[in-house]
Structure formats: structure tokens, C-alpha cells
């Protein structure tokens, strides 16, 4: 299958090997990325699902970036081998294009990370949120009930109390006034 490599000069043969091997590895990485097998190769991804640190520095030295560099380097060498007679210039161009591939991958990852959404739940953000009583809430802070609140599309069932003089029955619409010791203090929504 690779008999055509036998008659080539060593540098050209090297470019072909780098291009073919990196292309196969890149194809495997791409398939594993799209089918969800990103951990199956035993190599850590360039970024985790924790997107709280979007400003963190780009991981420059990674296996994926090595493959991206080798793709640009190898295929540039193959394509321009017979066009550029100066071998030093050819290697310099292949190196430059390889670095460009790494940079383009960085830009793609940066754009993908902008699409991420922070769905972490923080109870402190529920002040002024509305919900419905699920388990009746006794009046005058005499006991706890439960309310259901929808936050970013997720439903949460949380402990709640009321300072009001009336018991809040199941199904009553309420609004969160404040949070005290991880318990929602709610009042009836008019």
C-alpha cells in the first residue's frame, strides 16, 4: 500500500510519514470526539467541562496540538516539496503552517467555550424568584414547608418558611424575599 514511498528522497518520505500518521490519529481523535469516546484513548482533553475558568491559559503543549502541528507540517511539506527547491525554506514554511494549525485550533476552542452555559445552582440567586408551594408552609416561621422553583430550566424543591401570618397551602404562588441558613423565606404572590 505504501510502495510509492520507496522511491522518494528521505525528506519527502519523512513528510509523507508525518502527514499520513498524523492524519490517521487526527481522524481517530475526531471520531472519538463526536461519538463521546474522548477519554477512551487514555489522554486527557485540552479542556474539561469545568468552564468557570474560561480565561485560563490555553494548554499549548498537548497531544492534540502536537497532532495539529504535525498535520500542517506534514501536508505542507508534501504539497510544496517539488515546488520549493530550498529545503530549509520548505521546512521553515512547513513549521510556520504547523504553528498556524495550532493557532486555528486555539481559535476554534475559544469560540466553542463562548457557547458554554453556566448551569451551576446557587441558592443565593433565588431572591425575587417565584415558585409554587409544594408542601404547605406554616405561618409566622413556625415550621418548614417546601416550594418548587424553576431555575434555568431545572426544577428545584427547596425548604421554605414564611414570616406572614397566614399558612401557605399547596399550589400557592410565592416569591422569595430572602434566604436564611439555606432556607427560602417566601411570601404569597399577589
PDB file of N, CA and C in Angstrom, residues 108-175:
ATOM      1  N   UNK A 108     -10.692  27.995  17.442  1.00  0.00           N
ATOM      2  CA  UNK A 108     -11.916  27.186  17.433  1.00  0.00           C
ATOM      3  C   UNK A 108     -12.346  26.843  18.853  1.00  0.00           C
ATOM      4  N   UNK A 109     -11.407  26.411  19.688  1.00  0.00           N
ATOM      5  CA  UNK A 109     -11.729  26.068  21.076  1.00  0.00           C
ATOM      6  C   UNK A 109     -12.246  27.298  21.813  1.00  0.00           C
ATOM      7  N   UNK A 110     -11.636  28.441  21.555  1.00  0.00           N
ATOM      8  CA  UNK A 110     -12.063  29.683  22.198  1.00  0.00           C
ATOM      9  C   UNK A 110     -13.514  30.005  21.830  1.00  0.00           C
ATOM     10  N   UNK A 111     -13.881  29.835  20.570  1.00  0.00           N
ATOM     11  CA  UNK A 111     -15.256  30.098  20.138  1.00  0.00           C
ATOM     12  C   UNK A 111     -16.229  29.085  20.739  1.00  0.00           C
ATOM     13  N   UNK A 112     -15.826  27.831  20.811  1.00  0.00           N
ATOM     14  CA  UNK A 112     -16.672  26.795  21.403  1.00  0.00           C
ATOM     15  C   UNK A 112     -16.926  27.097  22.878  1.00  0.00           C
ATOM     16  N   UNK A 113     -15.889  27.553  23.577  1.00  0.00           N
ATOM     17  CA  UNK A 113     -16.035  27.850  25.001  1.00  0.00           C
ATOM     18  C   UNK A 113     -16.974  29.034  25.231  1.00  0.00           C
ATOM     19  N   UNK A 114     -17.073  29.943  24.261  1.00  0.00           N
ATOM     20  CA  UNK A 114     -18.003  31.064  24.390  1.00  0.00           C
ATOM     21  C   UNK A 114     -19.451  30.590  24.343  1.00  0.00           C
ATOM     22  N   UNK A 115     -19.677  29.432  23.716  1.00  0.00           N
ATOM     23  CA  UNK A 115     -21.031  28.894  23.608  1.00  0.00           C
ATOM     24  C   UNK A 115     -21.480  28.183  24.878  1.00  0.00           C
ATOM     25  N   UNK A 116     -20.577  28.008  25.810  1.00  0.00           N
ATOM     26  CA  UNK A 116     -20.907  27.251  27.018  1.00  0.00           C
ATOM     27  C   UNK A 116     -21.876  28.038  27.895  1.00  0.00           C
ATOM     28  N   UNK A 117     -22.563  27.329  28.729  1.00  0.00           N
ATOM     29  CA  UNK A 117     -23.540  27.931  29.625  1.00  0.00           C
ATOM     30  C   UNK A 117     -23.264  27.444  31.037  1.00  0.00           C
ATOM     31  N   UNK A 118     -23.267  28.374  31.974  1.00  0.00           N
ATOM     32  CA  UNK A 118     -23.033  28.014  33.368  1.00  0.00           C
ATOM     33  C   UNK A 118     -24.369  27.652  34.005  1.00  0.00           C
ATOM     34  N   UNK A 119     -24.566  26.380  34.285  1.00  0.00           N
ATOM     35  CA  UNK A 119     -25.816  25.917  34.886  1.00  0.00           C
ATOM     36  C   UNK A 119     -25.652  25.551  36.354  1.00  0.00           C
ATOM     37  N   UNK A 120     -24.644  26.090  37.000  1.00  0.00           N
ATOM     38  CA  UNK A 120     -24.475  25.791  38.413  1.00  0.00           C
ATOM     39  C   UNK A 120     -25.590  26.473  39.202  1.00  0.00           C
ATOM     40  N   UNK A 121     -26.084  25.771  40.195  1.00  0.00           N
ATOM     41  CA  UNK A 121     -27.194  26.270  41.005  1.00  0.00           C
ATOM     42  C   UNK A 121     -26.646  26.935  42.252  1.00  0.00           C
ATOM     43  N   UNK A 122     -27.046  28.163  42.482  1.00  0.00           N
ATOM     44  CA  UNK A 122     -26.644  28.900  43.671  1.00  0.00           C
ATOM     45  C   UNK A 122     -27.917  29.430  44.327  1.00  0.00           C
ATOM     46  N   UNK A 123     -28.192  28.940  45.508  1.00  0.00           N
ATOM     47  CA  UNK A 123     -29.434  29.306  46.208  1.00  0.00           C
ATOM     48  C   UNK A 123     -29.512  30.808  46.473  1.00  0.00           C
ATOM     49  N   UNK A 124     -28.374  31.462  46.599  1.00  0.00           N
ATOM     50  CA  UNK A 124     -28.359  32.903  46.882  1.00  0.00           C
ATOM     51  C   UNK A 124     -28.939  33.716  45.723  1.00  0.00           C
ATOM     52  N   UNK A 125     -28.985  33.140  44.536  1.00  0.00           N
ATOM     53  CA  UNK A 125     -29.515  33.853  43.370  1.00  0.00           C
ATOM     54  C   UNK A 125     -31.041  33.775  43.263  1.00  0.00           C
ATOM     55  N   UNK A 126     -31.697  33.177  44.243  1.00  0.00           N
ATOM     56  CA  UNK A 126     -33.147  32.983  44.164  1.00  0.00           C
ATOM     57  C   UNK A 126     -33.968  34.124  44.751  1.00  0.00           C
ATOM     58  N   UNK A 127     -33.321  35.135  45.322  1.00  0.00           N
ATOM     59  CA  UNK A 127     -34.073  36.267  45.869  1.00  0.00           C
ATOM     60  C   UNK A 127     -34.862  36.900  44.720  1.00  0.00           C
ATOM     61  N   UNK A 128     -36.149  37.127  44.950  1.00  0.00           N
ATOM     62  CA  UNK A 128     -37.113  37.662  43.979  1.00  0.00           C
ATOM     63  C   UNK A 128     -37.565  36.642  42.937  1.00  0.00           C
ATOM     64  N   UNK A 129     -37.155  35.399  43.077  1.00  0.00           N
ATOM     65  CA  UNK A 129     -37.637  34.349  42.175  1.00  0.00           C
ATOM     66  C   UNK A 129     -39.012  33.896  42.642  1.00  0.00           C
ATOM     67  N   UNK A 130     -39.821  33.454  41.699  1.00  0.00           N
ATOM     68  CA  UNK A 130     -41.157  32.991  42.074  1.00  0.00           C
ATOM     69  C   UNK A 130     -41.253  31.482  41.918  1.00  0.00           C
ATOM     70  N   UNK A 131     -42.178  30.902  42.662  1.00  0.00           N
ATOM     71  CA  UNK A 131     -42.380  29.466  42.614  1.00  0.00           C
ATOM     72  C   UNK A 131     -43.739  29.114  43.181  1.00  0.00           C
ATOM     73  N   UNK A 132     -43.938  27.822  43.427  1.00  0.00           N
ATOM     74  CA  UNK A 132     -45.207  27.357  43.984  1.00  0.00           C
ATOM     75  C   UNK A 132     -44.949  26.508  45.215  1.00  0.00           C
ATOM     76  N   UNK A 133     -45.848  26.641  46.176  1.00  0.00           N
ATOM     77  CA  UNK A 133     -45.750  25.837  47.392  1.00  0.00           C
ATOM     78  C   UNK A 133     -46.060  24.388  47.030  1.00  0.00           C
ATOM     79  N   UNK A 134     -45.193  23.488  47.474  1.00  0.00           N
ATOM     80  CA  UNK A 134     -45.369  22.056  47.226  1.00  0.00           C
ATOM     81  C   UNK A 134     -45.892  21.367  48.487  1.00  0.00           C
ATOM     82  N   UNK A 135     -45.228  21.627  49.594  1.00  0.00           N
ATOM     83  CA  UNK A 135     -45.682  21.145  50.908  1.00  0.00           C
ATOM     84  C   UNK A 135     -46.065  22.393  51.699  1.00  0.00           C
ATOM     85  N   UNK A 136     -47.273  22.444  52.281  1.00  0.00           N
ATOM     86  CA  UNK A 136     -47.751  23.654  52.966  1.00  0.00           C
ATOM     87  C   UNK A 136     -46.727  24.226  53.953  1.00  0.00           C
ATOM     88  N   UNK A 137     -46.701  25.556  54.001  1.00  0.00           N
ATOM     89  CA  UNK A 137     -45.747  26.268  54.854  1.00  0.00           C
ATOM     90  C   UNK A 137     -46.514  26.902  56.014  1.00  0.00           C
ATOM     91  N   UNK A 138     -46.171  26.515  57.265  1.00  0.00           N
ATOM     92  CA  UNK A 138     -46.842  27.107  58.437  1.00  0.00           C
ATOM     93  C   UNK A 138     -46.558  28.608  58.536  1.00  0.00           C
ATOM     94  N   UNK A 139     -47.504  29.331  59.129  1.00  0.00           N
ATOM     95  CA  UNK A 139     -47.383  30.775  59.278  1.00  0.00           C
ATOM     96  C   UNK A 139     -46.348  31.145  60.345  1.00  0.00           C
ATOM     97  N   UNK A 140     -45.930  32.418  60.332  1.00  0.00           N
ATOM     98  CA  UNK A 140     -45.083  33.036  61.362  1.00  0.00           C
ATOM     99  C   UNK A 140     -43.813  32.251  61.691  1.00  0.00           C
ATOM    100  N   UNK A 141     -43.171  31.681  60.700  1.00  0.00           N
ATOM    101  CA  UNK A 141     -41.889  30.966  60.886  1.00  0.00           C
ATOM    102  C   UNK A 141     -42.026  29.807  61.876  1.00  0.00           C
ATOM    103  N   UNK A 142     -43.213  29.192  61.961  1.00  0.00           N
ATOM    104  CA  UNK A 142     -43.457  28.095  62.901  1.00  0.00           C
ATOM    105  C   UNK A 142     -43.027  26.731  62.375  1.00  0.00           C
ATOM    106  N   UNK A 143     -42.572  26.650  61.164  1.00  0.00           N
ATOM    107  CA  UNK A 143     -42.140  25.373  60.604  1.00  0.00           C
ATOM    108  C   UNK A 143     -41.794  25.529  59.128  1.00  0.00           C
ATOM    109  N   UNK A 144     -41.245  24.454  58.603  1.00  0.00           N
ATOM    110  CA  UNK A 144     -40.818  24.488  57.203  1.00  0.00           C
ATOM    111  C   UNK A 144     -41.806  23.743  56.313  1.00  0.00           C
ATOM    112  N   UNK A 145     -41.922  24.252  55.114  1.00  0.00           N
ATOM    113  CA  UNK A 145     -42.621  23.564  54.039  1.00  0.00           C
ATOM    114  C   UNK A 145     -41.660  23.477  52.862  1.00  0.00           C
ATOM    115  N   UNK A 146     -42.196  23.220  51.710  1.00  0.00           N
ATOM    116  CA  UNK A 146     -41.331  23.145  50.523  1.00  0.00           C
ATOM    117  C   UNK A 146     -41.967  23.917  49.380  1.00  0.00           C
ATOM    118  N   UNK A 147     -41.097  24.511  48.560  1.00  0.00           N
ATOM    119  CA  UNK A 147     -41.549  25.186  47.345  1.00  0.00           C
ATOM    120  C   UNK A 147     -40.816  24.591  46.149  1.00  0.00           C
ATOM    121  N   UNK A 148     -41.460  24.679  45.001  1.00  0.00           N
ATOM    122  CA  UNK A 148     -40.831  24.270  43.745  1.00  0.00           C
ATOM    123  C   UNK A 148     -40.530  25.525  42.945  1.00  0.00           C
ATOM    124  N   UNK A 149     -39.260  25.629  42.523  1.00  0.00           N
ATOM    125  CA  UNK A 149     -38.819  26.786  41.749  1.00  0.00           C
ATOM    126  C   UNK A 149     -38.070  26.270  40.529  1.00  0.00           C
ATOM    127  N   UNK A 150     -38.336  26.889  39.391  1.00  0.00           N
ATOM    128  CA  UNK A 150     -37.635  26.532  38.159  1.00  0.00           C
ATOM    129  C   UNK A 150     -36.518  27.549  37.919  1.00  0.00           C
ATOM    130  N   UNK A 151     -35.284  27.040  37.792  1.00  0.00           N
ATOM    131  CA  UNK A 151     -34.124  27.892  37.559  1.00  0.00           C
ATOM    132  C   UNK A 151     -33.383  27.360  36.343  1.00  0.00           C
ATOM    133  N   UNK A 152     -33.268  28.192  35.305  1.00  0.00           N
ATOM    134  CA  UNK A 152     -32.569  27.818  34.067  1.00  0.00           C
ATOM    135  C   UNK A 152     -33.075  26.487  33.518  1.00  0.00           C
ATOM    136  N   UNK A 153     -34.365  26.285  33.587  1.00  0.00           N
ATOM    137  CA  UNK A 153     -34.963  25.080  33.030  1.00  0.00           C
ATOM    138  C   UNK A 153     -34.950  23.871  33.943  1.00  0.00           C
ATOM    139  N   UNK A 154     -34.330  23.963  35.104  1.00  0.00           N
ATOM    140  CA  UNK A 154     -34.285  22.840  36.049  1.00  0.00           C
ATOM    141  C   UNK A 154     -35.204  23.143  37.232  1.00  0.00           C
ATOM    142  N   UNK A 155     -35.983  22.154  37.636  1.00  0.00           N
ATOM    143  CA  UNK A 155     -36.904  22.324  38.765  1.00  0.00           C
ATOM    144  C   UNK A 155     -36.209  21.924  40.064  1.00  0.00           C
ATOM    145  N   UNK A 156     -36.377  22.770  41.079  1.00  0.00           N
ATOM    146  CA  UNK A 156     -35.775  22.520  42.387  1.00  0.00           C
ATOM    147  C   UNK A 156     -36.871  22.533  43.446  1.00  0.00           C
ATOM    148  N   UNK A 157     -36.785  21.591  44.369  1.00  0.00           N
ATOM    149  CA  UNK A 157     -37.697  21.531  45.508  1.00  0.00           C
ATOM    150  C   UNK A 157     -36.878  21.927  46.732  1.00  0.00           C
ATOM    151  N   UNK A 158     -37.233  23.055  47.344  1.00  0.00           N
ATOM    152  CA  UNK A 158     -36.409  23.624  48.409  1.00  0.00           C
ATOM    153  C   UNK A 158     -37.227  23.897  49.667  1.00  0.00           C
ATOM    154  N   UNK A 159     -36.539  23.831  50.816  1.00  0.00           N
ATOM    155  CA  UNK A 159     -37.177  24.155  52.094  1.00  0.00           C
ATOM    156  C   UNK A 159     -37.539  25.637  52.115  1.00  0.00           C
ATOM    157  N   UNK A 160     -38.692  25.934  52.702  1.00  0.00           N
ATOM    158  CA  UNK A 160     -39.145  27.324  52.752  1.00  0.00           C
ATOM    159  C   UNK A 160     -39.929  27.584  54.031  1.00  0.00           C
ATOM    160  N   UNK A 161     -39.891  28.846  54.451  1.00  0.00           N
ATOM    161  CA  UNK A 161     -40.663  29.320  55.602  1.00  0.00           C
ATOM    162  C   UNK A 161     -41.281  30.657  55.195  1.00  0.00           C
ATOM    163  N   UNK A 162     -42.264  31.104  55.980  1.00  0.00           N
ATOM    164  CA  UNK A 162     -42.864  32.410  55.720  1.00  0.00           C
ATOM    165  C   UNK A 162     -42.964  33.199  57.023  1.00  0.00           C
ATOM    166  N   UNK A 163     -42.779  34.512  56.910  1.00  0.00           N
ATOM    167  CA  UNK A 163     -42.927  35.398  58.068  1.00  0.00           C
ATOM    168  C   UNK A 163     -44.362  35.898  58.183  1.00  0.00           C
ATOM    169  N   UNK A 164     -45.166  35.641  57.167  1.00  0.00           N
ATOM    170  CA  UNK A 164     -46.549  36.119  57.136  1.00  0.00           C
ATOM    171  C   UNK A 164     -47.426  35.399  58.145  1.00  0.00           C
ATOM    172  N   UNK A 165     -48.571  36.007  58.433  1.00  0.00           N
ATOM    173  CA  UNK A 165     -49.494  35.464  59.415  1.00  0.00           C
ATOM    174  C   UNK A 165     -50.412  34.382  58.874  1.00  0.00           C
ATOM    175  N   UNK A 166     -50.349  34.099  57.601  1.00  0.00           N
ATOM    176  CA  UNK A 166     -51.220  33.083  57.010  1.00  0.00           C
ATOM    177  C   UNK A 166     -50.412  31.869  56.566  1.00  0.00           C
ATOM    178  N   UNK A 167     -51.020  30.693  56.779  1.00  0.00           N
ATOM    179  CA  UNK A 167     -50.427  29.433  56.301  1.00  0.00           C
ATOM    180  C   UNK A 167     -50.523  29.434  54.772  1.00  0.00           C
ATOM    181  N   UNK A 168     -49.445  28.989  54.101  1.00  0.00           N
ATOM    182  CA  UNK A 168     -49.437  28.939  52.641  1.00  0.00           C
ATOM    183  C   UNK A 168     -49.727  27.513  52.199  1.00  0.00           C
ATOM    184  N   UNK A 169     -50.862  27.332  51.539  1.00  0.00           N
ATOM    185  CA  UNK A 169     -51.304  25.997  51.117  1.00  0.00           C
ATOM    186  C   UNK A 169     -50.581  25.548  49.847  1.00  0.00           C
ATOM    187  N   UNK A 170     -50.631  24.261  49.584  1.00  0.00           N
ATOM    188  CA  UNK A 170     -50.044  23.705  48.358  1.00  0.00           C
ATOM    189  C   UNK A 170     -50.646  24.391  47.139  1.00  0.00           C
ATOM    190  N   UNK A 171     -49.794  24.696  46.169  1.00  0.00           N
ATOM    191  CA  UNK A 171     -50.245  25.341  44.940  1.00  0.00           C
ATOM    192  C   UNK A 171     -50.235  26.848  44.987  1.00  0.00           C
ATOM    193  N   UNK A 172     -49.988  27.437  46.164  1.00  0.00           N
ATOM    194  CA  UNK A 172     -49.948  28.892  46.291  1.00  0.00           C
ATOM    195  C   UNK A 172     -48.704  29.431  45.593  1.00  0.00           C
ATOM    196  N   UNK A 173     -48.882  30.488  44.802  1.00  0.00           N
ATOM    197  CA  UNK A 173     -47.739  31.139  44.153  1.00  0.00           C
ATOM    198  C   UNK A 173     -47.039  32.030  45.165  1.00  0.00           C
ATOM    199  N   UNK A 174     -45.718  31.917  45.229  1.00  0.00           N
ATOM    200  CA  UNK A 174     -44.930  32.677  46.200  1.00  0.00           C
ATOM    201  C   UNK A 174     -43.735  33.318  45.519  1.00  0.00           C
ATOM    202  N   UNK A 175     -43.158  34.292  46.224  1.00  0.00           N
ATOM    203  CA  UNK A 175     -41.924  34.929  45.773  1.00  0.00           C
ATOM    204  C   UNK A 175     -40.919  34.868  46.921  1.00  0.00           C
TER     205      UNK A 175
END
